C-alpha cells in the first residue's frame, strides 16, 4: 500500500493563502481557462445534486491544469436553511491527486480555499472594472464571503469608507466588531448602497436585494451569491443597465439566476480582459457575476499543498 494522503486542515490553508501570492496565480488561471484548449484547462460545469428534503445541494467540481500539472475535485455543500447557526451554510473539501498516477495526495479543508479564492477573483475583477477614483465600498451580507471580501478588499485597495448591511442587524454589528476597522453599519441596503463606488453582494437571498435605482452610475458590483438559476440578488433594472462580466460564460449562463432570469448578454470573461482580447469598461456601471470555478480551487489547492510540503521538509 502507498502512503496515506495528507490531511491539511483549515489553519494551515489560512497560512498558505496570502493574497499577494494567490491573486497572480488566479489571474493566470483565468487567462488559461478563457483560452480554451490552448490554455490547458479541463473543467466541466459543476454537477449539482439537490437534497430537496433538507433544502440543500451537493456540488462536485473537478478540474485539471496542464500548466500547473494539478488535478483536483472539490466537493461542496450549501444549504438554504441551516439547522444551527454554528454550521456554515457552505462546507467544502478539496481532493488533490497526482496527475501522473491518479493517486490521492491530499485531502484539504475547502472552506478557506473557497472563501479566499472567491474574494481574490473579485479583487481581480474590481481592479479591472472599478472607477479610478473609487472611495466607498459597500458589502451586503455578513457571512463568510462578506468577511473574506472585506479582508481582501481592505488589503488590496484604499477606501475612505466601508459600509455594511445585513438582513439581521445584530449580525452586521457583530461583523463590524469582529473586523475591528472603521466600518459603517447601515440599517437598510439602500442606505448602504447609495453613493457607493464598489458594491459586494454576498447573501443567501433568493430574491433581489440590490436595485438599479439605488446604484451610482459608474459603480462596480461584485455579485457573489444567488448561485442557482432561480435565485436572484440583482434586479432587472440593474442587470439591463450594466455591462456584465463573468468568470465562465458557460457556467454563468447555466447557474446564475441573475443572468438566466434577466436574459442579459455577457460582455466578456475576466480571462478575456486579462489577456487583452476583450476591453474593460470601467467608466460604465459594471457587474462581475461570480459563479466560482473549479480551476480556481485547483491552483489554490496546489499552492496550499506546496506550502505544506515545504514546511514538512524543513521540520
XYZ file of C-alpha atoms in Angstrom:
315
model
C 0.000 0.000 0.000
C 1.189 3.521 -0.681
C 1.416 6.388 1.762
C -1.790 7.745 3.214
C -2.892 11.075 1.724
C -2.081 14.158 3.746
C -4.897 15.899 5.593
C -4.410 19.652 5.524
C -6.680 21.491 7.977
C -8.165 24.982 7.784
C -5.488 26.700 9.887
C -2.739 25.531 7.509
C -4.810 26.585 4.491
C -5.249 30.020 6.073
C -1.472 30.429 6.464
C -0.814 29.191 2.929
C -3.067 31.577 1.004
C -1.868 35.156 1.137
C -3.480 37.441 -1.408
C -0.267 38.853 -2.970
C 0.736 35.278 -3.921
C -2.732 33.932 -4.720
C -4.004 36.744 -6.950
C -1.356 36.399 -9.722
C -1.880 32.621 -9.807
C -5.622 33.112 -10.218
C -5.085 35.721 -12.948
C -3.029 33.182 -14.892
C -5.679 30.500 -14.308
C -8.450 32.807 -15.573
C -6.420 33.592 -18.703
C -5.700 29.917 -19.355
C -9.358 28.999 -18.858
C -10.541 31.629 -21.355
C -8.023 30.384 -23.933
C -9.972 27.148 -24.273
C -7.985 24.039 -25.182
C -4.870 26.149 -25.820
C -4.804 27.136 -22.149
C -4.539 23.567 -20.918
C -7.532 23.792 -18.571
C -10.058 20.954 -18.486
C -13.095 21.920 -16.436
C -16.688 20.753 -16.893
C -19.550 22.773 -15.451
C -20.102 21.623 -11.887
C -22.553 18.825 -11.168
C -25.261 19.753 -8.667
C -27.225 17.175 -6.663
C -30.297 18.663 -4.934
C -31.054 17.413 -1.417
C -34.663 18.580 -1.562
C -35.771 17.066 1.753
C -33.317 19.315 3.621
C -33.221 22.265 1.162
C -29.593 21.620 0.397
C -27.296 20.983 -2.549
C -24.145 18.956 -3.172
C -21.773 20.241 -5.838
C -18.888 18.345 -7.459
C -16.200 20.458 -9.160
C -13.302 18.676 -10.935
C -10.555 20.407 -12.914
C -7.125 19.773 -14.400
C -4.493 22.388 -15.231
C -1.796 21.222 -17.636
C 0.233 24.382 -16.937
C 0.324 23.664 -13.199
C 0.077 19.875 -13.691
C -2.537 19.886 -10.947
C -5.656 17.723 -10.680
C -8.389 18.287 -8.095
C -12.010 17.773 -7.279
C -13.872 19.964 -4.826
C -16.957 18.598 -3.099
C -19.098 21.405 -1.677
C -22.436 21.508 0.126
C -24.674 24.528 0.580
C -27.934 24.780 2.467
C -30.619 27.473 2.396
C -31.878 26.911 5.936
C -29.265 25.777 8.414
C -30.289 23.729 11.446
C -27.760 25.594 13.593
C -26.044 28.973 13.407
C -22.828 27.133 14.286
C -22.903 25.229 10.983
C -21.690 27.200 7.929
C -24.111 27.442 5.005
C -21.288 26.284 2.705
C -18.852 23.462 3.509
C -16.188 22.073 1.220
C -13.329 19.604 0.836
C -10.740 19.612 -1.957
C -9.138 16.342 -3.085
C -5.708 16.799 -4.696
C -4.461 13.978 -6.946
C -1.137 13.129 -8.548
C -1.915 13.758 -12.251
C 0.670 11.205 -13.363
C -0.735 8.266 -11.387
C -4.191 9.253 -10.118
C -3.049 8.682 -6.527
C -4.809 10.842 -3.930
C -2.104 13.074 -2.433
C -4.083 15.302 -0.074
C -7.469 15.964 1.479
C -7.639 19.713 2.047
C -10.159 21.741 4.016
C -12.002 23.567 1.237
C -13.927 26.252 3.087
C -10.992 28.647 3.448
C -9.948 27.935 -0.146
C -13.464 28.791 -1.334
C -13.668 31.966 0.735
C -10.228 33.266 -0.233
C -10.145 32.377 -3.914
C -13.614 33.885 -4.396
C -12.580 37.147 -2.759
C -9.309 37.182 -4.711
C -11.139 36.827 -8.043
C -13.457 39.677 -7.031
C -10.351 41.775 -6.354
C -9.122 40.958 -9.870
C -12.478 41.988 -11.359
C -12.538 45.174 -9.318
C -9.038 46.189 -10.364
C -10.138 45.870 -13.979
C -13.588 47.445 -13.694
C -13.774 49.984 -10.870
C -13.551 53.718 -11.343
C -10.078 55.195 -10.891
C -11.454 57.354 -8.068
C -13.415 54.712 -6.132
C -13.591 55.722 -2.463
C -16.629 53.960 -0.924
C -17.002 50.181 -0.523
C -20.366 48.628 0.336
C -20.868 44.999 1.414
C -24.337 43.460 1.523
C -24.174 40.362 3.716
C -22.310 39.408 6.883
C -21.303 35.774 6.384
C -18.050 34.086 5.425
C -17.867 35.547 1.921
C -18.621 39.040 3.213
C -15.772 38.639 5.692
C -13.260 37.315 3.160
C -14.167 40.126 0.755
C -13.741 42.716 3.492
C -10.239 41.465 4.318
C -9.176 41.121 0.667
C -10.575 44.484 -0.412
C -9.187 46.465 2.510
C -5.761 44.888 1.898
C -5.723 45.484 -1.844
C -7.497 48.867 -2.105
C -7.583 52.144 -0.188
C -11.216 53.034 0.519
C -12.109 56.103 2.540
C -15.329 54.495 3.753
C -16.613 50.942 4.176
C -20.309 50.218 4.754
C -22.109 47.001 5.627
C -25.721 45.870 5.688
C -27.115 42.515 6.744
C -30.689 41.268 6.848
C -30.089 40.637 10.553
C -28.881 43.856 12.144
C -27.151 42.069 15.017
C -25.045 40.101 12.541
C -23.903 43.324 10.890
C -22.894 44.756 14.266
C -21.001 41.593 15.161
C -19.266 41.716 11.787
C -18.134 45.304 12.408
C -16.882 44.419 15.889
C -15.048 41.330 14.595
C -13.089 43.150 11.892
C -12.188 45.967 14.268
C -11.905 48.502 11.473
C -13.805 51.671 10.767
C -16.976 50.360 9.183
C -20.399 51.967 8.956
C -23.310 49.667 9.832
C -26.362 50.628 7.762
C -29.986 49.914 8.638
C -31.163 49.367 5.032
C -29.484 48.090 1.868
C -30.407 51.312 0.079
C -28.606 53.361 2.718
C -25.508 51.170 2.312
C -25.525 51.274 -1.488
C -26.333 54.936 -2.156
C -23.211 56.677 -3.459
C -21.004 53.571 -3.160
C -18.339 53.120 -5.829
C -17.766 49.383 -5.301
C -20.501 47.024 -4.081
C -20.239 43.389 -2.993
C -23.410 41.303 -2.701
C -22.652 38.191 -0.649
C -26.026 36.987 0.586
C -28.106 33.827 0.668
C -31.027 35.741 -0.814
C -33.235 34.145 -3.459
C -34.889 37.499 -4.317
C -33.190 40.787 -5.341
C -31.533 42.748 -2.546
C -29.812 45.271 -4.830
C -31.846 47.522 -7.129
C -30.612 49.530 -10.080
C -32.361 52.694 -8.909
C -30.023 52.800 -5.903
C -26.759 52.296 -7.768
C -24.474 55.207 -8.584
C -23.725 55.449 -12.343
C -20.258 54.065 -12.976
C -20.263 51.875 -9.862
C -18.837 48.366 -9.979
C -20.721 45.431 -8.443
C -19.310 42.025 -7.491
C -22.287 39.651 -7.252
C -21.263 36.587 -5.230
C -24.499 34.956 -4.059
C -27.551 33.633 -5.969
C -25.758 30.525 -7.218
C -28.866 28.788 -8.554
C -30.725 29.518 -11.829
C -33.882 30.598 -9.965
C -32.163 32.753 -7.291
C -31.548 36.494 -7.583
C -29.512 39.191 -5.823
C -29.780 41.915 -8.518
C -32.953 43.265 -10.094
C -33.681 43.532 -13.820
C -33.179 47.292 -13.811
C -29.570 46.876 -12.716
C -28.885 43.863 -14.917
C -30.286 45.515 -18.057
C -28.354 48.745 -17.487
C -24.916 47.366 -16.697
C -22.006 45.866 -18.614
C -21.818 42.252 -17.482
C -18.648 40.235 -16.920
C -18.274 36.679 -15.611
C -15.633 34.100 -14.731
C -17.146 31.418 -17.015
C -19.740 32.204 -19.702
C -20.875 28.587 -19.881
C -21.338 28.188 -16.131
C -22.880 31.631 -15.575
C -25.422 31.121 -18.350
C -26.486 27.859 -16.704
C -26.202 28.595 -12.975
C -26.791 32.300 -12.332
C -30.393 33.330 -11.796
C -29.393 36.973 -12.191
C -28.373 36.164 -15.776
C -30.844 33.386 -16.622
C -33.896 35.361 -15.483
C -32.865 38.773 -16.837
C -31.592 37.297 -20.151
C -28.810 39.888 -20.276
C -25.891 39.437 -22.663
C -22.487 38.672 -21.165
C -19.809 41.094 -22.345
C -16.714 39.030 -21.510
C -14.959 36.642 -19.163
C -12.326 38.066 -16.821
C -9.714 35.943 -18.579
C -10.516 37.726 -21.848
C -9.948 41.104 -20.175
C -6.684 39.912 -18.648
C -5.321 38.558 -21.948
C -6.417 41.648 -23.873
C -8.875 40.023 -26.281
C -11.784 41.980 -24.770
C -11.877 45.501 -23.320
C -12.808 46.538 -19.787
C -15.204 49.489 -19.475
C -14.570 50.988 -16.023
C -16.402 54.218 -16.917
C -19.664 52.235 -17.199
C -21.789 50.631 -14.485
C -20.326 47.134 -14.377
C -21.291 43.835 -12.792
C -18.984 40.892 -12.233
C -21.170 37.841 -11.663
C -19.084 35.245 -9.836
C -20.223 31.636 -10.021
C -16.859 30.230 -8.922
C -14.736 27.816 -10.924
C -13.024 24.546 -10.115
C -9.759 25.731 -11.696
C -9.608 28.443 -9.037
C -9.757 25.719 -6.394
C -7.120 23.700 -8.252
C -4.427 26.371 -8.294
C -5.283 27.358 -4.719
C -5.060 23.763 -3.504
C -1.708 23.249 -5.213
C -0.395 26.386 -3.515
C -1.579 25.010 -0.165
C -0.032 21.593 -0.825
C 3.307 23.077 -1.903
C 3.347 25.238 1.264
C 2.544 22.205 3.431
C 5.219 20.089 1.709
C 7.877 22.780 2.087
C 7.160 23.121 5.798
C 7.170 19.359 6.315
C 10.561 19.077 4.655
C 12.008 21.825 6.870
C 10.856 20.170 10.103
